[in-house]
Coordinates of C-alpha atoms and ligand atoms in Angstrom, one line a residue:
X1 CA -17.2 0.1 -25.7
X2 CA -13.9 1.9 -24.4
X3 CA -14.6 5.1 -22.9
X4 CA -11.5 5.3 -21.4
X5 CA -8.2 6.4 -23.2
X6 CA -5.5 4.1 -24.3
X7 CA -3.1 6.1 -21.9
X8 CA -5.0 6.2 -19.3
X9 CA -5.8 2.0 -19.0
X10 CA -2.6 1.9 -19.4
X11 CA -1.7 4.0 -16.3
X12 CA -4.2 2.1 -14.3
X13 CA -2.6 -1.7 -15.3
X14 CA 0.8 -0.6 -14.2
X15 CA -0.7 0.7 -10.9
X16 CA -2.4 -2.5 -10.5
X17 CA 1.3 -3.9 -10.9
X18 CA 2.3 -1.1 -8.2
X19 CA -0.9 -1.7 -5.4
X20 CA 0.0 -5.7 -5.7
X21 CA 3.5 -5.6 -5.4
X22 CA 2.8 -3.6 -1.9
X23 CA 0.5 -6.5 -0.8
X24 CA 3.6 -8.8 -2.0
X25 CA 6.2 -6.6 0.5
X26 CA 4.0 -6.5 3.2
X27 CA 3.1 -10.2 3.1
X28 CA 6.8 -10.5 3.4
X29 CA 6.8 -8.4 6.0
X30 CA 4.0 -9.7 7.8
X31 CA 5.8 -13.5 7.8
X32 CA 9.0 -11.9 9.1
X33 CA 7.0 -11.1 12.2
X34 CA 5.4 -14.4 12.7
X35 CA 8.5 -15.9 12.2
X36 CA 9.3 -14.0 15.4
X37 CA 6.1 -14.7 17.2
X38 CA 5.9 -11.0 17.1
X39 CA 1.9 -12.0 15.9
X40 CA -0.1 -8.8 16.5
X41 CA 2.8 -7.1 14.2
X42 CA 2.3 -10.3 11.3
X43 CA -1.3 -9.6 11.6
X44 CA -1.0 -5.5 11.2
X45 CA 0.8 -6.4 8.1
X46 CA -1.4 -9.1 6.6
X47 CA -4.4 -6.6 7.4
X48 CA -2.4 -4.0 5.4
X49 CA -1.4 -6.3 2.8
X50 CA -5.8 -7.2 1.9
X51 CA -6.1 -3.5 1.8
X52 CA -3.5 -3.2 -1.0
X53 CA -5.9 -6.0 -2.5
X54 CA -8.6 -4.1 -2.1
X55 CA -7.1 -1.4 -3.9
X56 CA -6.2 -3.7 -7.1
X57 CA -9.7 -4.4 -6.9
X58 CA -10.7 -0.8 -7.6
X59 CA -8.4 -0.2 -10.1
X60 CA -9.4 -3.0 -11.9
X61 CA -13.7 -2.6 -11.5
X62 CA -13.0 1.0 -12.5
X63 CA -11.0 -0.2 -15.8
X64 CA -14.0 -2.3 -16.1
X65 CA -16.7 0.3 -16.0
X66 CA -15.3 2.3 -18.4
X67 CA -15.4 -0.1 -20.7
X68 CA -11.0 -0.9 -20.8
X69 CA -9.0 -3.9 -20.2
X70 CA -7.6 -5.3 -17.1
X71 CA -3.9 -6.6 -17.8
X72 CA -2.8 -8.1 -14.5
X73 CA 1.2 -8.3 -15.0
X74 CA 3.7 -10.8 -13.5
X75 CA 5.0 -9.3 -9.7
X76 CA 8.3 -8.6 -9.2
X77 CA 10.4 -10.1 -6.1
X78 CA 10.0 -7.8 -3.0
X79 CA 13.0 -7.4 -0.1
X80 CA 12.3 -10.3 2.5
X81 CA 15.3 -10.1 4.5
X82 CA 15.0 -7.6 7.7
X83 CA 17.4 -7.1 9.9
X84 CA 15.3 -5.3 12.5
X85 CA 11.6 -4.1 13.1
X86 CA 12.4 -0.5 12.6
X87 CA 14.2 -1.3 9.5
X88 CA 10.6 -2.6 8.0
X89 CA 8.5 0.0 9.2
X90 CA 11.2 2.5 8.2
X91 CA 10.4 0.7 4.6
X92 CA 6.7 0.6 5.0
X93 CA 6.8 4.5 5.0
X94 CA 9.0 4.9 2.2
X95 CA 6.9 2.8 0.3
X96 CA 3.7 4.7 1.1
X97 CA 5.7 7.7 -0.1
X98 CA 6.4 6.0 -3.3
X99 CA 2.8 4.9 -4.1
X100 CA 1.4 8.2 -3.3
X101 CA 3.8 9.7 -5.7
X102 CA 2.3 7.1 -8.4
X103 CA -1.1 8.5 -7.2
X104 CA -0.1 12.1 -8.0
X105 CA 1.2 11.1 -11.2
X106 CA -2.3 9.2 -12.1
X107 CA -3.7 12.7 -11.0
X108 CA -1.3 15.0 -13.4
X109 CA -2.5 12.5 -16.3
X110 CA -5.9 12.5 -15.5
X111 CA -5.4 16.1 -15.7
X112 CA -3.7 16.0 -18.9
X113 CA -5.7 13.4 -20.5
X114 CA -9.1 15.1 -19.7
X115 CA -9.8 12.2 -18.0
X116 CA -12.5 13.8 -15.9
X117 CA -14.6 10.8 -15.3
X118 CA -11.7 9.2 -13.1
X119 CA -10.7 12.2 -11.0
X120 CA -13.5 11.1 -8.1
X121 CA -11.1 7.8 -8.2
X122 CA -8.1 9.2 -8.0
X123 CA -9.2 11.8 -5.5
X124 CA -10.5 8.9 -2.9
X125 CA -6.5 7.4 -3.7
X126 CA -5.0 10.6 -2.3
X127 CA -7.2 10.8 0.6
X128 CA -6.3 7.4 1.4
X129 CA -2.5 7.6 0.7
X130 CA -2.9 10.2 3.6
X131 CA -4.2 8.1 5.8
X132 CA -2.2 5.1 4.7
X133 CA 1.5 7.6 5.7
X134 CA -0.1 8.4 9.1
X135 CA -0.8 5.0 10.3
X136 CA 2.9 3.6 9.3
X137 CA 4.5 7.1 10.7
X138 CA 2.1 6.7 14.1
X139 CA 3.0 2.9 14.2
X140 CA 7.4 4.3 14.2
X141 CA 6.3 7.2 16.9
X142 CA 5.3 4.2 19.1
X143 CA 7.8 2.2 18.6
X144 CA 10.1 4.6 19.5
X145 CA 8.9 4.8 23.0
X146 CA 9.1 0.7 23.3
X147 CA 12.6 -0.6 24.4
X148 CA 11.1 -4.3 24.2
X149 CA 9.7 -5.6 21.0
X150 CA 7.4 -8.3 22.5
X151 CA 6.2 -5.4 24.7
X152 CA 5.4 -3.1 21.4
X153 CA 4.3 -6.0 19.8
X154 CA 1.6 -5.8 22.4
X155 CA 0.6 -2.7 22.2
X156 CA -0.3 -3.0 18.6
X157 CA -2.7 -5.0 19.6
X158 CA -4.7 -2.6 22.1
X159 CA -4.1 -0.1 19.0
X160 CA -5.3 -1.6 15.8
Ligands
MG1 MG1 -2.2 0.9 -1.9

């Protein structure tokens, strides 16, 4: 039986939408590198794009155990066409911005909603949308100090 609100399921399918349409972007991203041999920068983005997986995967066991209904919905088309490598990390940020202000919205509802038996959920989201801003924000600090892609390519690899 549904112990979770209508609302609420609701909230959680459209952030299933949101957490796979990141993997989408940064499997985009992540071939956009490869296609430049730039392969330690591919595989930081492939590795980032199963953790967005991952997430989906939360989302969509904790819909389960509360007894809702998983809707996965059709993706939309993410931006493939970079120009440059700071240009897509510059976009990986932003986007972390914009899912963690989806997570604070899941938080205000759950809030709302009296939703109490999904804050611990939401609460391990916004502890990891903090560490998922500092690794894309340390990984444009470092490339700021590389005048040589292939060279910070490289050192992505001692890093991650
Ligand atoms: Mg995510």
């Amino acid at each position: 039986m549904a112990n979770i609100s209508e609302k609420l399921n609701e909230a959680f399918n459209i952030q299933i939408k949101e957490e796979l349409e990141s993997a989408y972007l940064y499997l985009g991203m992540a071939a956009w590198f490869e296609e430049r041999t730039l392969n330690n920068l591919a595989d930081w983005f492939k590795m980032q794009a199963e953790e967005e997986f991952e997430h989906t995967m939360k989302f969509k066991s904790h819909i389960i155990e509360r007894g809702g209904s998983v809707h996965y919905p059709a993706l939309a088309e993410q931006k493939q066409d970079w120009t440059n490598i700071m240009e897509i990390l510059e976009a990986a940020y932003e986007h972390e911005r914009y899912i963690t202000s989806k997570i604070i919205g899941l938080h205000d509802a759950i809030k709302e909603l009296k939703e109490y038996s999904s804050v611990h959920l939401i609460l391990w989201f916004l502890e990891e949308q903090v560490e998922e801003e500092d690794n894309i924000s340390s990984l444009i600090d470092k490339y700021k100090g590389y005048k040589n892609d292939f060279n910070f390519d490289h050192h992505v690899k001692r890093t991650v």
